[in-house]
Short mmCIF file of C-alpha atoms in Angstrom, two decimals:
data_model
loop_
_atom_site.label_atom_id
_atom_site.label_comp_id
_atom_site.label_asym_id
_atom_site.label_seq_id
_atom_site.Cartn_x
_atom_site.Cartn_y
_atom_site.Cartn_z
CA MET V 200 14.37 -15.26 79.84
CA ARG V 201 16.56 -16.60 82.57
CA LEU V 202 14.96 -16.96 85.77
CA THR V 203 15.32 -17.82 89.55
CA LEU V 204 12.72 -19.06 91.82
CA LEU V 205 13.42 -18.83 95.79
CA GLY V 206 10.87 -20.90 97.67
CA CYS V 207 9.86 -24.38 96.79
CA GLY V 208 6.67 -24.92 98.78
CA ARG V 209 2.91 -24.58 97.72
CA MET V 210 3.18 -21.22 96.01
CA GLY V 211 6.57 -21.68 94.52
CA ARG V 212 4.96 -24.93 93.12
CA GLY V 213 2.66 -22.87 91.00
CA ALA V 214 4.89 -20.10 90.08
CA GLY V 215 7.33 -22.70 88.76
CA TYR V 216 4.80 -24.64 87.13
CA ALA V 217 3.55 -21.37 84.98
CA LEU V 218 7.32 -20.49 84.63
CA ALA V 219 8.05 -23.48 83.13
CA ARG V 220 4.86 -23.62 80.56
CA ASP V 221 5.92 -19.98 79.37
CA GLN V 222 7.56 -20.37 75.94
CA ARG V 223 9.58 -17.10 76.79
CA THR V 224 11.41 -19.09 79.69
CA THR V 225 15.09 -20.10 78.52
CA SER V 226 16.14 -21.64 81.71
CA ILE V 227 14.65 -21.98 85.89
CA THR V 228 16.95 -22.39 88.57
CA VAL V 229 14.96 -23.19 92.14
CA VAL V 230 16.24 -22.41 95.22
CA ASP V 231 15.06 -23.77 98.74
CA HIS V 232 16.44 -24.20 102.00
CA ASP V 233 15.60 -27.98 101.66
CA ARG V 234 17.57 -28.92 99.22
CA GLU V 235 15.18 -32.22 98.65
CA ARG V 236 12.23 -30.27 98.18
CA ALA V 237 13.97 -27.70 95.28
CA GLU V 238 15.36 -31.12 93.63
CA GLU V 239 11.71 -32.77 93.80
CA LEU V 240 10.35 -29.22 92.29
CA ALA V 241 12.64 -29.32 89.36
CA ARG V 242 12.18 -33.18 88.40
CA TRP V 243 8.20 -32.19 88.48
CA LEU V 244 8.92 -28.99 86.33
CA SER V 245 11.14 -30.94 84.15
CA GLY V 246 7.91 -32.79 82.93
CA TYR V 247 6.27 -29.73 81.65
CA ALA V 248 9.11 -27.04 80.44
CA ALA V 249 10.84 -27.24 77.36
CA CYS V 250 14.11 -25.35 78.88
CA PRO V 251 16.41 -26.76 81.67
CA VAL V 252 15.50 -26.61 85.06
CA LYS V 253 18.12 -27.21 87.93
CA THR V 254 18.45 -26.60 91.48
CA GLY V 255 20.86 -24.00 92.91
CA ASP V 256 21.77 -21.97 95.92
CA SER V 257 21.44 -18.05 96.43
CA ASP V 258 24.21 -18.09 94.14
CA ALA V 259 22.09 -18.63 91.52
CA ILE V 260 20.46 -14.88 91.46
CA ALA V 261 23.12 -13.71 89.51
CA GLY V 262 23.28 -13.82 86.05
CA SER V 263 19.09 -14.21 85.97
CA ASP V 264 16.60 -11.95 84.27
CA ALA V 265 14.69 -11.57 87.31
CA VAL V 266 13.81 -13.55 90.70
CA ALA V 267 10.32 -14.42 92.03
CA ALA V 268 10.48 -15.26 95.77
CA ALA V 269 7.69 -17.28 97.21
CA LEU V 270 8.89 -16.75 100.58
CA PRO V 271 7.60 -15.69 104.08
CA TRP V 272 8.82 -12.08 104.86
CA SER V 273 11.85 -13.08 106.66
CA GLY V 274 13.46 -14.90 103.60
CA THR V 275 12.24 -12.57 101.10
CA ARG V 276 14.10 -9.80 102.71
CA SER V 277 17.07 -11.61 102.29
CA VAL V 278 16.51 -12.48 98.88
CA ILE V 279 16.01 -8.44 98.15
CA GLU V 280 19.65 -7.52 99.66
CA LEU V 281 20.85 -10.55 97.73
CA ALA V 282 19.39 -9.49 94.41
CA ALA V 283 20.15 -5.68 94.92
CA ALA V 284 23.70 -6.95 95.20
CA ALA V 285 23.70 -8.34 91.93
CA GLY V 286 21.46 -6.07 90.39
CA VAL V 287 18.62 -8.54 89.69
CA PRO V 288 15.08 -7.23 89.83
CA VAL V 289 12.99 -9.15 92.21
CA ALA V 290 8.97 -10.20 92.46
CA SER V 291 7.31 -11.41 95.58
CA ILE V 292 4.24 -12.44 96.98
CA THR V 293 5.14 -11.11 100.34
CA ARG V 294 4.91 -7.31 101.82
CA PRO V 295 7.34 -5.86 103.72
CA PRO V 296 5.91 -4.82 107.54
CA GLY V 297 5.25 -1.43 107.99
CA ASP V 298 8.59 -0.62 109.73
CA GLU V 299 10.46 -2.05 106.79
CA SER V 300 8.90 -0.63 103.74
CA SER V 301 11.43 2.55 103.78
CA THR V 302 14.04 0.08 103.97
CA VAL V 303 13.36 -1.91 101.23
CA ASP V 304 12.69 1.05 98.97
CA ALA V 305 15.96 2.40 99.87
CA ILE V 306 17.92 -1.12 99.37
CA ALA V 307 16.07 -1.23 95.77
CA ASN V 308 16.67 2.54 94.76
CA ALA V 309 20.64 2.11 95.90
CA ALA V 310 20.78 -0.43 93.48
CA GLY V 311 18.61 0.72 90.81
CA ILE V 312 16.31 -2.36 90.68
CA PRO V 313 12.65 -2.77 90.83
CA VAL V 314 11.20 -4.69 93.69
CA LEU V 315 7.59 -5.45 92.70
CA LEU V 316 5.79 -6.52 95.58
CA PRO V 317 3.04 -8.00 97.09
CA VAL V 318 1.84 -9.71 94.07
CA GLY V 319 0.15 -12.75 94.68
CA LEU V 320 -3.34 -13.60 94.88
CA GLU V 321 -4.07 -11.35 97.99
CA PRO V 322 -2.23 -8.75 97.73
CA GLY V 323 -1.64 -8.52 94.54
CA LEU V 324 -4.34 -9.92 92.00
CA THR V 325 -6.91 -7.92 94.05
CA GLU V 326 -5.68 -4.49 93.69
CA LEU V 327 -4.58 -4.84 90.16
CA ALA V 328 -8.31 -6.08 89.27
CA ALA V 329 -9.63 -3.23 91.46
CA ALA V 330 -7.51 -0.74 89.55
CA ASP V 331 -8.80 -2.37 86.37
CA VAL V 332 -12.27 -2.03 86.91
CA ALA V 333 -11.90 1.57 88.46
CA ARG V 334 -9.91 2.66 85.12
CA ARG V 335 -12.56 1.23 82.93
CA LEU V 336 -15.34 3.12 84.85
CA THR V 337 -13.80 6.16 85.10
CA THR V 338 -13.85 6.09 81.40
CA LEU V 339 -17.19 5.38 81.20
CA THR V 340 -18.67 7.86 84.21
CA GLY V 341 -15.75 10.07 84.76
CA GLY V 342 -14.97 8.48 88.43
CA VAL V 343 -15.66 6.05 90.87
CA ARG V 344 -18.30 6.27 93.63
CA THR V 345 -17.73 3.28 95.32
CA LEU V 346 -15.35 0.11 95.14
CA GLU V 347 -16.15 -3.06 96.65
CA VAL V 348 -13.57 -5.79 96.79
CA PHE V 349 -14.37 -9.87 97.78
CA CYS V 350 -11.83 -12.51 97.73
CA GLY V 351 -11.26 -15.70 99.24
CA GLY V 352 -10.37 -19.51 99.15
CA VAL V 353 -13.15 -21.67 100.44
CA PRO V 354 -13.00 -25.46 100.34
CA ALA V 355 -15.24 -26.71 97.18
CA THR V 356 -17.39 -28.76 99.51
CA PRO V 357 -17.54 -27.35 103.14
CA ARG V 358 -17.76 -29.54 106.03
CA ALA V 359 -17.84 -29.44 109.96
CA PRO V 360 -17.24 -27.69 111.96
CA TRP V 361 -16.38 -24.52 110.35
CA GLY V 362 -17.14 -24.99 106.62
CA TYR V 363 -13.48 -23.66 106.25
CA THR V 364 -10.65 -25.69 105.30
CA ALA V 365 -6.72 -24.84 105.79
CA PHE V 366 -5.30 -25.37 102.56
CA PHE V 367 -2.03 -23.80 103.78
CA GLY V 368 -0.42 -22.69 106.97
CA GLY V 369 1.59 -19.50 107.86
CA GLU V 370 4.98 -18.88 109.21
CA LEU V 371 4.16 -20.68 112.66
CA ALA V 372 3.01 -24.43 113.11
CA ASN V 373 -0.80 -24.80 113.01
CA HIS V 374 -1.31 -21.11 111.99
CA LEU V 375 -5.33 -20.19 111.05
CA PRO V 376 -6.63 -17.05 109.80
CA ILE V 377 -8.30 -16.16 113.40
CA ALA V 378 -6.09 -13.49 114.75
CA GLN V 379 -8.12 -10.41 116.30
CA ARG V 380 -6.93 -7.16 114.86
CA SER V 381 -8.06 -3.99 112.89
CA SER V 382 -9.10 -4.20 109.17
CA ILE V 383 -9.12 -0.70 106.93
CA ALA V 384 -11.47 0.66 104.54
CA VAL V 385 -11.37 3.82 102.83
CA GLU V 386 -14.50 6.58 103.72
CA HIS V 387 -14.47 10.11 102.11
CA GLY V 388 -10.77 9.82 101.35
CA GLU V 389 -9.63 8.83 104.81
CA ILE V 390 -8.36 5.53 106.02
CA VAL V 391 -10.98 4.12 108.95
CA ASP V 392 -10.76 1.20 111.05
CA HIS V 393 -13.11 -1.87 111.31
CA PRO V 394 -12.82 -5.06 113.56
CA ARG V 395 -11.74 -7.97 111.60
CA PHE V 396 -14.61 -10.13 110.91
CA SER V 397 -17.06 -7.28 111.47
CA GLY V 398 -19.49 -6.09 108.44
CA VAL V 399 -20.73 -9.38 107.62
CA GLU V 400 -22.95 -9.55 104.30
CA GLU V 401 -23.76 -12.54 102.14
CA ARG V 402 -22.47 -12.50 98.61
CA HIS V 403 -23.90 -15.08 95.91
CA VAL V 404 -21.36 -16.18 93.39
CA ALA V 405 -22.86 -17.87 90.59
CA GLY V 406 -21.22 -21.51 90.02
CA VAL V 407 -20.09 -21.75 93.94
CA GLY V 408 -22.96 -20.42 96.09
CA LEU V 409 -24.16 -18.35 99.05
CA LEU V 410 -20.98 -16.96 100.60
CA GLU V 411 -20.35 -14.22 103.57
CA ALA V 412 -17.84 -11.45 103.52
CA TYR V 413 -16.34 -9.80 106.42
CA HIS V 414 -13.85 -6.45 106.74
CA ASP V 415 -10.50 -7.99 106.47
CA GLY V 416 -7.09 -7.54 104.37
CA MET V 417 -7.19 -3.92 102.41
CA VAL V 418 -3.83 -2.85 102.12
CA PRO V 419 -3.45 1.15 102.83
CA TRP V 420 -2.04 2.05 99.26
CA LEU V 421 -5.15 0.50 97.35
CA ALA V 422 -6.69 4.17 97.17
CA ASP V 423 -3.42 5.95 95.95
CA HIS V 424 -4.51 4.72 92.61
CA PRO V 425 -5.51 7.80 90.76
CA ALA V 426 -8.91 6.35 89.91
CA LEU V 427 -9.87 5.54 93.18
CA ARG V 428 -8.58 8.68 95.43
CA ASP V 429 -12.18 10.06 95.75
CA ALA V 430 -13.63 6.41 96.04
CA ASP V 431 -15.23 4.78 99.46
CA CYS V 432 -13.21 1.46 99.12
CA THR V 433 -13.98 -1.90 101.14
CA GLN V 434 -11.91 -5.07 100.87
CA LYS V 435 -13.87 -8.33 102.68
CA THR V 436 -12.65 -11.77 102.59
CA LEU V 437 -14.90 -14.64 101.55
CA ARG V 438 -15.78 -17.93 103.51
CA TRP V 439 -18.93 -20.00 103.77
CA PRO V 440 -21.67 -19.21 106.10
CA GLY V 441 -20.84 -19.19 109.74
CA PHE V 442 -17.24 -18.68 109.69
CA ALA V 443 -16.95 -14.95 111.20
CA ASP V 444 -19.40 -15.69 114.04
CA ALA V 445 -17.47 -18.99 114.91
CA VAL V 446 -14.22 -17.22 114.94
CA THR V 447 -16.10 -13.86 116.98
CA GLY V 448 -17.66 -16.59 119.61
CA LEU V 449 -14.42 -17.49 120.24
CA ALA V 450 -12.94 -14.24 120.56
CA ASN V 451 -15.57 -13.18 123.11
CA LEU V 452 -14.91 -15.99 125.30
CA GLY V 453 -11.16 -14.80 125.30
CA LEU V 454 -10.23 -17.93 123.74
CA LEU V 455 -8.13 -16.03 121.05
CA ASP V 456 -6.04 -13.80 123.32
CA GLU V 457 -2.48 -14.02 122.58
CA SER V 458 -1.35 -13.16 126.00
CA PRO V 459 -0.28 -16.11 127.89
CA VAL V 460 -1.91 -17.32 130.97
CA ALA V 461 -1.06 -19.85 133.55
CA VAL V 462 -2.54 -23.33 133.43
CA ASP V 463 -1.51 -25.82 136.13
CA GLY V 464 2.02 -23.56 136.15
CA VAL V 465 2.50 -23.31 132.53
CA ALA V 466 2.07 -20.11 130.38
CA VAL V 467 -0.19 -20.79 127.68
CA ALA V 468 -1.42 -18.35 124.85
CA PRO V 469 -5.13 -19.26 124.41
CA LYS V 470 -5.23 -18.44 120.53
CA ARG V 471 -2.28 -20.92 119.90
CA LEU V 472 -3.62 -23.32 122.12
CA VAL V 473 -6.67 -23.17 120.15
CA GLU V 474 -5.16 -23.04 116.91
CA HIS V 475 -3.23 -26.68 117.94
CA VAL V 476 -6.70 -28.10 118.83
CA LEU V 477 -8.56 -27.10 115.65
CA SER V 478 -5.73 -27.36 113.03
CA PRO V 479 -5.95 -31.16 112.80
CA ARG V 480 -9.73 -31.11 112.21
CA LEU V 481 -9.30 -28.27 109.91
CA ARG V 482 -6.53 -29.50 107.95
CA ALA V 483 -7.04 -30.30 104.28
CA GLN V 484 -7.06 -34.04 103.56
CA PRO V 485 -5.70 -35.36 100.29
CA ASP V 486 -9.13 -35.56 98.07
CA ASP V 487 -9.93 -31.87 99.43
CA GLU V 488 -10.13 -29.44 96.62
CA ASP V 489 -10.60 -25.65 96.89
CA VAL V 490 -12.23 -22.81 95.17
CA VAL V 491 -10.94 -19.30 95.04
CA VAL V 492 -12.90 -16.54 94.08
CA LEU V 493 -12.56 -12.68 93.24
CA ASP V 494 -15.24 -10.34 93.16
CA VAL V 495 -14.84 -6.72 92.46
CA SER V 496 -17.44 -4.34 92.07
CA ALA V 497 -17.62 -0.59 91.48
CA THR V 498 -20.13 2.33 90.93
CA GLY V 499 -19.54 5.45 88.97
CA LEU V 500 -20.49 8.73 89.71
CA PRO V 501 -23.80 9.57 88.97
CA ASP V 502 -25.28 11.60 85.58
CA ALA V 503 -26.79 14.71 85.92
CA ASP V 504 -30.27 12.95 86.02
CA GLY V 505 -28.84 10.78 89.20
CA SER V 506 -28.62 7.51 87.25
CA THR V 507 -25.56 5.32 87.79
CA LEU V 508 -23.40 2.60 86.25
CA SER V 509 -21.78 -0.23 87.76
CA ILE V 510 -19.11 -2.62 86.60
CA ARG V 511 -18.43 -6.22 88.41
CA SER V 512 -15.38 -8.04 87.51
CA LEU V 513 -15.89 -12.11 88.91
CA LEU V 514 -12.96 -14.61 88.71
CA VAL V 515 -13.62 -18.28 89.90
CA ASP V 516 -10.94 -20.58 89.89
CA ARG V 517 -10.85 -24.41 90.71
CA ALA V 518 -7.97 -26.95 92.02
CA ASP V 519 -6.79 -28.55 89.04
CA ARG V 520 -6.83 -32.53 89.27
CA GLU V 521 -4.20 -33.13 86.72
CA THR V 522 -1.30 -31.21 87.97
CA GLY V 523 -2.89 -31.30 91.93
CA LEU V 524 -2.20 -27.47 91.93
CA ALA V 525 -4.69 -25.93 94.33
CA ALA V 526 -6.90 -22.78 93.24
CA MET V 527 -5.13 -20.66 95.67
CA THR V 528 -1.55 -21.94 94.55
CA ARG V 529 -2.60 -21.24 90.94
CA THR V 530 -4.14 -17.74 91.39
CA THR V 531 -0.94 -16.91 93.80
CA GLY V 532 1.84 -18.85 91.95
CA PHE V 533 0.57 -17.82 88.50
CA THR V 534 0.28 -14.36 89.36
CA LEU V 535 3.84 -13.98 90.78
CA ALA V 536 4.84 -15.62 87.45
CA ALA V 537 3.34 -13.54 85.25
CA ALA V 538 4.82 -10.25 87.04
CA VAL V 539 8.49 -11.88 86.85
CA THR V 540 8.17 -11.79 83.31
CA LEU V 541 7.02 -8.40 83.00
CA LEU V 542 10.35 -7.40 84.99
CA ALA V 543 12.96 -10.09 83.10
CA ASP V 544 11.93 -8.28 79.78
CA ARG V 545 12.24 -4.99 81.38
CA THR V 546 8.71 -3.98 80.44
CA VAL V 547 8.32 -2.33 84.17
CA GLY V 548 10.90 0.53 84.47
CA GLY V 549 11.60 2.36 87.67
CA ALA V 550 13.54 1.65 90.89
CA GLY V 551 12.52 1.18 94.39
CA TRP V 552 9.50 -0.57 96.00
CA LEU V 553 7.12 -0.80 93.48
CA ARG V 554 3.44 -0.94 94.32
CA PRO V 555 2.07 -3.73 91.35
CA HIS V 556 -1.59 -1.67 90.89
CA LEU V 557 0.54 1.69 91.00
CA ALA V 558 3.34 0.40 89.12
CA LEU V 559 1.58 -1.54 86.53
CA SER V 560 -0.05 0.16 83.35
CA GLU V 561 -3.17 -1.19 81.43
CA ARG V 562 -1.12 -2.99 79.33
CA HIS V 563 1.06 -4.31 81.94
CA PHE V 564 -2.32 -6.02 83.61
CA ALA V 565 -3.64 -7.21 79.94
CA ARG V 566 -0.67 -9.05 79.59
CA MET V 567 -1.02 -10.87 82.90
CA LYS V 568 -4.51 -11.96 82.38
CA THR V 569 -3.16 -13.47 78.83
CA ASP V 570 -0.44 -15.34 80.71
CA LEU V 571 -3.00 -16.58 83.66
CA ALA V 572 -5.95 -17.21 80.86
CA ALA V 573 -3.10 -19.52 78.96
CA LEU V 574 -3.18 -21.73 82.31
CA GLY V 575 -7.06 -21.66 82.54
CA VAL V 576 -7.42 -18.90 85.26
CA ARG V 577 -10.12 -16.30 83.24
CA TRP V 578 -12.34 -13.84 84.08
CA THR V 579 -16.38 -13.35 83.67
CA ALA V 580 -17.55 -10.12 84.25
CA ASP V 581 -20.99 -8.20 83.89
CA GLY V 582 -22.28 -4.91 84.71
CA GLU V 583 -25.32 -3.16 83.97
CA ALA V 584 -26.93 0.01 84.39
CA LEU V 585 -28.80 1.00 87.34
CA HIS V 586 -31.74 3.55 88.33
CA GLY V 587 -32.61 4.47 84.79
CA HIS V 588 -32.14 5.00 81.09
CA ARG V 589 -28.48 3.92 80.20
CA ALA V 590 -29.68 0.27 78.67
CA GLY V 591 -26.88 -2.23 78.00
CA THR V 592 -24.24 -4.51 79.49
CA VAL V 593 -20.79 -3.21 80.24
CA ALA V 594 -17.96 -6.25 80.53
CA SER V 595 -14.58 -6.12 81.92
CA LYS V 596 -13.03 -7.68 78.86
CA GLY V 597 -11.60 -10.99 79.61
CA THR V 598 -8.94 -13.11 78.19
CA ASP V 599 -11.01 -16.25 77.02
#
């Protein structure tokens, strides 16, 4: 596979590492607007790769078997246009804003290429794991009644003031995940809104500890999967306890408002000021390490006697000291790499904007899990019968 990686930041570093380690890769060209960063990544990857790793520019897309984009949306949009002109399929960790969704689909369809996105950790792996659990449960019970997705990255060792560490930023300097907006869920087949940071509940994760979860992050197309169309679906972000209350407290004081106010003659958005004040205290230090948890639970339709069966799929990944790759880098970048290899060998058919959990089959996801497991990212899962006579354990098949 001749592959091009655009974006040499932290997520691109993870994707590049996975592709360099993949024996199917014959060459990698890395591209970044910061040439020095691209050259540094190429040198680092060469220590792991059995294939040539070189730097290039956007012209490197032509002649590639597939393109991996580890960029913010503004850059990804340009990559899609370049890939369409070259007739090369694309996988990306980002998703288009709502007003550009149809445009992306039209560009890809006109070029006859698949554009597979978003396919990082969240969104991406979260929906793929949810669809996998739903398929398994439907086979056993005939359908899914409820699906719950919990996902988040937390510092391995929480510290004051919030037990939260900002390992990665956004497109804005000092960005923190504290914006006030609606989050969605599905109830009785209908999409409903919940305030972000609401619905706080405790969630114990073996080997990690007691976390909290709040409404956040679900993509509106999750329930479009055939196995989930009649299910109630929620997705919540995981943090150490206290984070949601801390953010809500700031919001209640008006300190997360995004409309500027005049302060001594200067227009200042309260939220941006808070981010600039807090970010230095929350930013990851060189020795900080993170843990990523992806926890999916589903309950099937009841039997005639009312008993039900539930399945839980759990992934816990930790920072890798040897490579220096954070858990968030691993789970996001490795997922992107696994997806782009499916495109490169033309395993995924079709054209247009392909949403991963709808476009990728059980066989595709099994291959992705195998690829992730080869890099140390593995699932453990257990499910048990509830309310009655079905004895035994049902396990989501891992790749250990």
